[in-house]
Structures are given as C-alpha cells and as structure tokens.
Short mmCIF file of C-alpha atoms in Angstrom, two decimals:
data_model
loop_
_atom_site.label_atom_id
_atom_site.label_comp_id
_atom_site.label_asym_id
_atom_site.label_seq_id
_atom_site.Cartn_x
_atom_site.Cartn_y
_atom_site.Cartn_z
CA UNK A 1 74.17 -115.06 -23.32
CA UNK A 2 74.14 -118.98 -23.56
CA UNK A 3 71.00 -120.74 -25.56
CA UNK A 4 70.11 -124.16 -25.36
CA UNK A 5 67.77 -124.85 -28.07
CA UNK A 6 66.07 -129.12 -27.18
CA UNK A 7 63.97 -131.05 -29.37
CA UNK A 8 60.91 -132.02 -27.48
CA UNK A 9 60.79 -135.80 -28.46
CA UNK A 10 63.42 -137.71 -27.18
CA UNK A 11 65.38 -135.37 -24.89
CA UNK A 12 62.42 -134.32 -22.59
CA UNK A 13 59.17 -137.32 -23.52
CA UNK A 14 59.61 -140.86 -23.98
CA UNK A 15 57.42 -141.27 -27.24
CA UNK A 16 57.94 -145.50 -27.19
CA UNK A 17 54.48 -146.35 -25.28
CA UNK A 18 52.85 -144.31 -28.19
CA UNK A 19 54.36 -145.62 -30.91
CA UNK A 20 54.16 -149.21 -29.83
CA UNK A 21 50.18 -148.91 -28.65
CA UNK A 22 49.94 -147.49 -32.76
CA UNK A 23 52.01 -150.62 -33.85
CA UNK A 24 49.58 -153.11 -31.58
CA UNK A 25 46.55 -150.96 -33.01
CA UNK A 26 47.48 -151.13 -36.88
CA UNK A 27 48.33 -155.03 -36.41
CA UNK A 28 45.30 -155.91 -35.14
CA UNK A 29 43.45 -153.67 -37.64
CA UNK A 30 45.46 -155.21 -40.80
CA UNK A 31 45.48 -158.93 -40.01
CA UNK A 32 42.91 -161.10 -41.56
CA UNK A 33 40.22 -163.00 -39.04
CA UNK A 34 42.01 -166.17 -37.58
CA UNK A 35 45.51 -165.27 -39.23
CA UNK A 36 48.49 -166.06 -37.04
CA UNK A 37 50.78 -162.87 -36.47
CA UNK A 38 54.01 -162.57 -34.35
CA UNK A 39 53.13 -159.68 -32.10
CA UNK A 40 56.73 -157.95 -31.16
CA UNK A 41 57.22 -157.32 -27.51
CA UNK A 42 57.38 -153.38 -27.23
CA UNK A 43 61.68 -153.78 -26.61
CA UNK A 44 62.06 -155.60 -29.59
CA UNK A 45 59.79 -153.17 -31.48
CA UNK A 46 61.54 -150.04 -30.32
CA UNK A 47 64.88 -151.36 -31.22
CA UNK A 48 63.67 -151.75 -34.50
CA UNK A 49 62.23 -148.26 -34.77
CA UNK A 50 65.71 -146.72 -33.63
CA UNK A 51 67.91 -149.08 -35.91
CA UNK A 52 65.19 -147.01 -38.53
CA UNK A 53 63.91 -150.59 -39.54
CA UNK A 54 61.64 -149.32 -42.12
CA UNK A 55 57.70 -149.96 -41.27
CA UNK A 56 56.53 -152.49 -43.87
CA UNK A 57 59.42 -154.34 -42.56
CA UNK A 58 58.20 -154.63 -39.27
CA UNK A 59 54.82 -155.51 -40.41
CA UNK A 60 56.69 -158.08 -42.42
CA UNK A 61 58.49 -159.26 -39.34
CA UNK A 62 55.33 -159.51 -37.58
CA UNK A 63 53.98 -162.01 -40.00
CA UNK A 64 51.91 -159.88 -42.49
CA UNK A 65 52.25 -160.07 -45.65
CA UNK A 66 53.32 -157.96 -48.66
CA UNK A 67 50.34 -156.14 -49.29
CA UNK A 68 48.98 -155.81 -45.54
CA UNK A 69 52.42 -154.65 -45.17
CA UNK A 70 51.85 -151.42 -47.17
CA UNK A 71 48.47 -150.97 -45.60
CA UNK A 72 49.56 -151.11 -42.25
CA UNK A 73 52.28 -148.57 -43.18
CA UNK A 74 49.75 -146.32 -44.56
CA UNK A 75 47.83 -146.98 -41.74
CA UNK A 76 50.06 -146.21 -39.07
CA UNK A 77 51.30 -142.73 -40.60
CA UNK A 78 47.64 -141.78 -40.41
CA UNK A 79 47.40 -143.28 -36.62
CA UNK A 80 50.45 -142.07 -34.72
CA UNK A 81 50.06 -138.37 -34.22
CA UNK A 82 46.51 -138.79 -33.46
CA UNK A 83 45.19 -137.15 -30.64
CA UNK A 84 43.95 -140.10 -28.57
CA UNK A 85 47.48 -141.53 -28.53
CA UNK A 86 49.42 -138.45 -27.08
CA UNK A 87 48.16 -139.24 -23.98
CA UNK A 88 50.53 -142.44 -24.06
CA UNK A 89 53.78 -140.30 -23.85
CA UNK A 90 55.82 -139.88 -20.56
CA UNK A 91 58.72 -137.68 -19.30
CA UNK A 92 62.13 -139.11 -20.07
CA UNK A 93 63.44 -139.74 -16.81
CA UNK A 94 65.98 -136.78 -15.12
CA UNK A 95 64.20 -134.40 -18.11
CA UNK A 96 62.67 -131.83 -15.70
CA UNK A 97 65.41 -131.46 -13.42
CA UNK A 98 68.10 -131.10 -16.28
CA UNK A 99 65.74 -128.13 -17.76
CA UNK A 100 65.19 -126.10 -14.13
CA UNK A 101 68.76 -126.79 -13.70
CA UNK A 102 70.19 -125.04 -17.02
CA UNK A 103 66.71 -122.27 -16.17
CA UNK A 104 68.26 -121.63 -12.77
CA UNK A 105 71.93 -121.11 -14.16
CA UNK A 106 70.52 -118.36 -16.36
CA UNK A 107 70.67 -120.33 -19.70
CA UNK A 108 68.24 -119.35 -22.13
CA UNK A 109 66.34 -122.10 -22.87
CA UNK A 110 63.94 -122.62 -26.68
CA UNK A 111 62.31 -125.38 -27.72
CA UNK A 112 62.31 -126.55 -31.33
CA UNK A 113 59.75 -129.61 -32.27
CA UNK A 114 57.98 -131.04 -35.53
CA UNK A 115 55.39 -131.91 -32.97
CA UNK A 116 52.19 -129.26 -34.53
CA UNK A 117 51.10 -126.10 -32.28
CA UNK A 118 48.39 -128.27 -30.60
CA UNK A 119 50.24 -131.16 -29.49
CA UNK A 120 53.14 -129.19 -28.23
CA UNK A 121 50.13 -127.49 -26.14
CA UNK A 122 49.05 -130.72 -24.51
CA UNK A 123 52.48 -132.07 -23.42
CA UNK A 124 52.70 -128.75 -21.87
CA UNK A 125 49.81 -128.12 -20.16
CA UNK A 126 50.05 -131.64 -18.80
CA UNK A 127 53.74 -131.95 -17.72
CA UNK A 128 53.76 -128.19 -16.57
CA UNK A 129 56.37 -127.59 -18.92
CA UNK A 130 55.40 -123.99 -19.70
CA UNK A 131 57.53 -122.73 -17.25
CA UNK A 132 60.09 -123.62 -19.33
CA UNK A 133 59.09 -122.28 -22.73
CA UNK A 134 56.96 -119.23 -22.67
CA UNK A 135 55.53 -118.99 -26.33
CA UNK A 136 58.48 -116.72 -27.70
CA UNK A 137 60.69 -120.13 -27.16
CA UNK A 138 58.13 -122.50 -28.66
CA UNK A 139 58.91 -122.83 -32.24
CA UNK A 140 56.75 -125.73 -33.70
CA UNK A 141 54.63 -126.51 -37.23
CA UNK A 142 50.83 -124.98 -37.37
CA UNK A 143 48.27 -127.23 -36.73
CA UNK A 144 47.84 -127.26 -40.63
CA UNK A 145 51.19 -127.17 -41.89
CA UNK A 146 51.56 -129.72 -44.27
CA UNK A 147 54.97 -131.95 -43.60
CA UNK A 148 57.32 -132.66 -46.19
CA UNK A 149 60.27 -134.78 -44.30
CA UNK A 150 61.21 -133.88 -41.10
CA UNK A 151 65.15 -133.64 -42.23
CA UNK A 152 63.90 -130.81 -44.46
CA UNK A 153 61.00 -129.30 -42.38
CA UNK A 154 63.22 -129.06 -39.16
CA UNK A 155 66.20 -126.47 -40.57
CA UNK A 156 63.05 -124.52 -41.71
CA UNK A 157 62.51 -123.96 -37.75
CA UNK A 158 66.28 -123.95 -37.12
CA UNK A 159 66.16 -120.49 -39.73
CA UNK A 160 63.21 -119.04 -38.40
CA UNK A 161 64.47 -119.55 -34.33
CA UNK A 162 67.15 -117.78 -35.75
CA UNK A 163 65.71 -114.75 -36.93
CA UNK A 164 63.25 -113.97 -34.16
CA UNK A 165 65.56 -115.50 -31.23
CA UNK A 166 68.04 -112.39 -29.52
CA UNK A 167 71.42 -113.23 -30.50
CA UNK A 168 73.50 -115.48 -28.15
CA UNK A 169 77.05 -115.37 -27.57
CA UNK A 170 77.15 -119.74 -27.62
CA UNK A 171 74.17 -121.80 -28.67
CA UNK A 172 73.91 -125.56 -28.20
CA UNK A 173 71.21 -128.10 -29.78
CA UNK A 174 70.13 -131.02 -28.31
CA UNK A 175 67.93 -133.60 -30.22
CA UNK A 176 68.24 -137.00 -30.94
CA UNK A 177 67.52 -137.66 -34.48
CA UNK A 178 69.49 -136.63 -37.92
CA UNK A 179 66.68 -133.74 -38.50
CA UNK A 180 68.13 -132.05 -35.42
CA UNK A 181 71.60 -132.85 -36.56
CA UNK A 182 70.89 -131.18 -39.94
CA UNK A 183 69.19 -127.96 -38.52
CA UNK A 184 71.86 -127.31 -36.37
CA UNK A 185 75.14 -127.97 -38.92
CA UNK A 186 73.33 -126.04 -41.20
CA UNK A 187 73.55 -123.18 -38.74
CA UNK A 188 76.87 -124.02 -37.51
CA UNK A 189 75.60 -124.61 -34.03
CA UNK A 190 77.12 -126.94 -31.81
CA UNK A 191 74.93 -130.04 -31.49
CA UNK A 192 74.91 -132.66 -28.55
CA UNK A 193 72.63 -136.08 -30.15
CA UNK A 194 71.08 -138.19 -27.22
CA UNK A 195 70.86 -141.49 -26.92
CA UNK A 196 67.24 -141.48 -25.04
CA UNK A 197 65.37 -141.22 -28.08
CA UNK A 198 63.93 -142.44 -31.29
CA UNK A 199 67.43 -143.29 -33.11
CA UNK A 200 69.81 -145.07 -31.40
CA UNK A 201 74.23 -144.72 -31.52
CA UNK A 202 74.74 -146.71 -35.01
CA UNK A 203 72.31 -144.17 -36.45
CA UNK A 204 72.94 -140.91 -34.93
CA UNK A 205 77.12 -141.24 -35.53
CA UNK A 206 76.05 -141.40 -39.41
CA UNK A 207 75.40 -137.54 -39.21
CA UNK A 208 78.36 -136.73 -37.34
CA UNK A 209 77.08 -134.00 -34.01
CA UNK A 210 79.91 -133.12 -31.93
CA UNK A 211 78.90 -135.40 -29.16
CA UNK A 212 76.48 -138.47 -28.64
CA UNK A 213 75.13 -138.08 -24.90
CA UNK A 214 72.71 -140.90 -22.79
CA UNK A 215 70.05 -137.98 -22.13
CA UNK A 216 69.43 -134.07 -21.91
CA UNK A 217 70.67 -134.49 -18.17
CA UNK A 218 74.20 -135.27 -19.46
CA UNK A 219 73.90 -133.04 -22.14
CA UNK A 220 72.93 -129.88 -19.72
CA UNK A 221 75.76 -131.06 -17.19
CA UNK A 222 78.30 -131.09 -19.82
CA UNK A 223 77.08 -127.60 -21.19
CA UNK A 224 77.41 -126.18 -18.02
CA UNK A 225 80.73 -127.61 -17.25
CA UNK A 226 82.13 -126.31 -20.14
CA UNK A 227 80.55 -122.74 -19.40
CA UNK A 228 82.14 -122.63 -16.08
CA UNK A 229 85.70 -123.91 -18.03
CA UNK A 230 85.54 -121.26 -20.49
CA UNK A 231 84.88 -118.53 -17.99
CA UNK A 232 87.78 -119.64 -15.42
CA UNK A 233 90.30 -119.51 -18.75
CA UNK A 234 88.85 -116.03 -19.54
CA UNK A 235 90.10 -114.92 -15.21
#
C-alpha cells in the first residue's frame, strides 16, 4: 500500500489572508493615536513571513518602535489562531483535485497538522474535506495541548501516525515548512516540501527534503508517476 501523509497548511489552505488581517489588526492595536506607521501591502508582508523575517522585525519595518515591537509580537501570537480569523483561510488552488485524484488511484491518504482538534474541524466541515480524512487519518494537537515549537511538536505526530497508521509498503510527506521536513527524516520517509506555503525555496532547501515542488498538485502527480514507473520495472 502507498501513504501520502500532507500537512494541512500550505499544501491544501492558503493561510496568507489570515495572517496578514492579524498583522493589520495588531498594528492598528499597538500604534500610538496620530503616530505615522508604514502599513505593508499583504505581498510584501507575506514575503517577509516566508523569508522567516522574524515578527518584531516586521513591526520594526512597519514603523513601530522597539518596545511596541515586542508588544505587537506578543500580541499577534495571542491573535493568529483565534477563532474569528480562521474564517479568513482559503483552498490553495488545484488542492482538492490533487487529493480526489491520489483518493481515486487508491492511495491512502492521512493528514498530519499542528492546527488543534477544533480548527482542523472547521476547515473541514467548511471545505468538505472529510471525505478525505475520516478521523483515523486526522492526526492533530488537542484543543488543550500546550505547544512547545512546532519543529519539536510535529515528529511527536510523525511517531504517533506511525504507530496507529497500518503499515505501508512506500510513504511520502508533503508539507511545506522545516517541522514537516524534520518529522519525516526522522522517520526516514521520503518528503516532497512545497513551495505554496508559509516558507518559501531559500528556506525550505536549508533542511534538505528530497524534492521542493510548486504545490500538492505537483507533488501528487509526481508520486503517482513514479508509482506507475516502479510497477512497469517490476513487469
């Protein structure tokens, strides 16, 4: 049996609207009355979030100072899972179609997130996307797990998946940041990075995954091609 085992954010929903509505939020809440700030336009600000431009330096950027700088960090790490900003998310373009393609070749498809059990719930219930992951392929934190760093939290999943998951002849992971990366070498499971979410190339070749893809389209087409290689050497 083949498993492809996707992160949620980044291969299947565009998390950018989210995260810049937080940044527009926490600037407004963290300037003074009448000070002058240099709101970023959401591409500049997302290029920034995938170069990993740490956030007091964007508040820095955006003309705060040093000390609203550190509140607006603070501030935004409270903000940006909250529940009134899910709703911001959208599919990544080609998303659905990649996962009913790999579902209709017989793939077996898990999904691994650091989203919590709730949030996971919402995307899913919205976007239909249950069809893809009945709960015995959800693996996700607890609504009251508390996170350490997602680079650490994330192989956590990888070992659990593991151990309740039946085995698979060939398992490929698809994520898009270094926490993905990690769970899967850590495994030794092959590992495609795509470029559609929240890092972008210059970060993601710093962890080395076998292959650096534009989006989980590309990434299923590629796992499939290679399925259909490996069977015609086997005739």
């Amino acid at each position: 049996m083949l498993r492809l085992i996707t992160d949620f954010d980044g291969p299947i929903m565009d998390v950018s609207e989210r995260y810049y509505r937080v940044y527009l939020f926490c600037l407004e809440e963290i300037r003074y009355p009448h000070q002058a700030v240099r709101q970023l336009a959401k591409a500049e600000f997302w290029q920034m979030k995938r170069s990993q431009i740490p956030e007091k330096q964007i508040a820095l950027n955006s003309g705060l100072d040093e000390t609203q700088a550190q509140e607006f960090a603070q501030l935004r790490r409270k903000t940006v899972h909250t529940e009134s900003y899910f709703e911001y998310d959208s599919l990544i373009p080609g998303a659905v179609e990649a996962l009913l393609k790999i579902q209709q070749a017989g793939v077996d498809l898990a999904v691994m997130t650091m989203r919590r059990v709730k949030e996971l719930d919402y995307a899913c219930q919205k976007y239909d996307l249950g069809r893809f992951f009945p709960e015995n392929r959800c693996y996700c934190l607890s609504n009251d797990y508390v996170k350490t760093r997602d680079i650490e939290d994330k192989p956590l999943l990888m070992t659990r998946a593991l151990a309740e998951l039946p085995s698979a002849a060939d398992t490929w992971m698809v994520g898009d940041t270094e926490a993905d990366i990690a769970a899967a070498k850590k495994h030794d499971i092959k590992v495609m990075a795509v470029e559609s979410g929240i890092r972008d190339r210059t970060q993601l070749e710093l962890y080395y995954p076998d292959l650096i893809v534009p989006d989980l389209s590309t990434a299923v087409n590629l796992i499939l091609e290679s399925t259909v290689s490996a069977t015609s050497s086997k005739i």
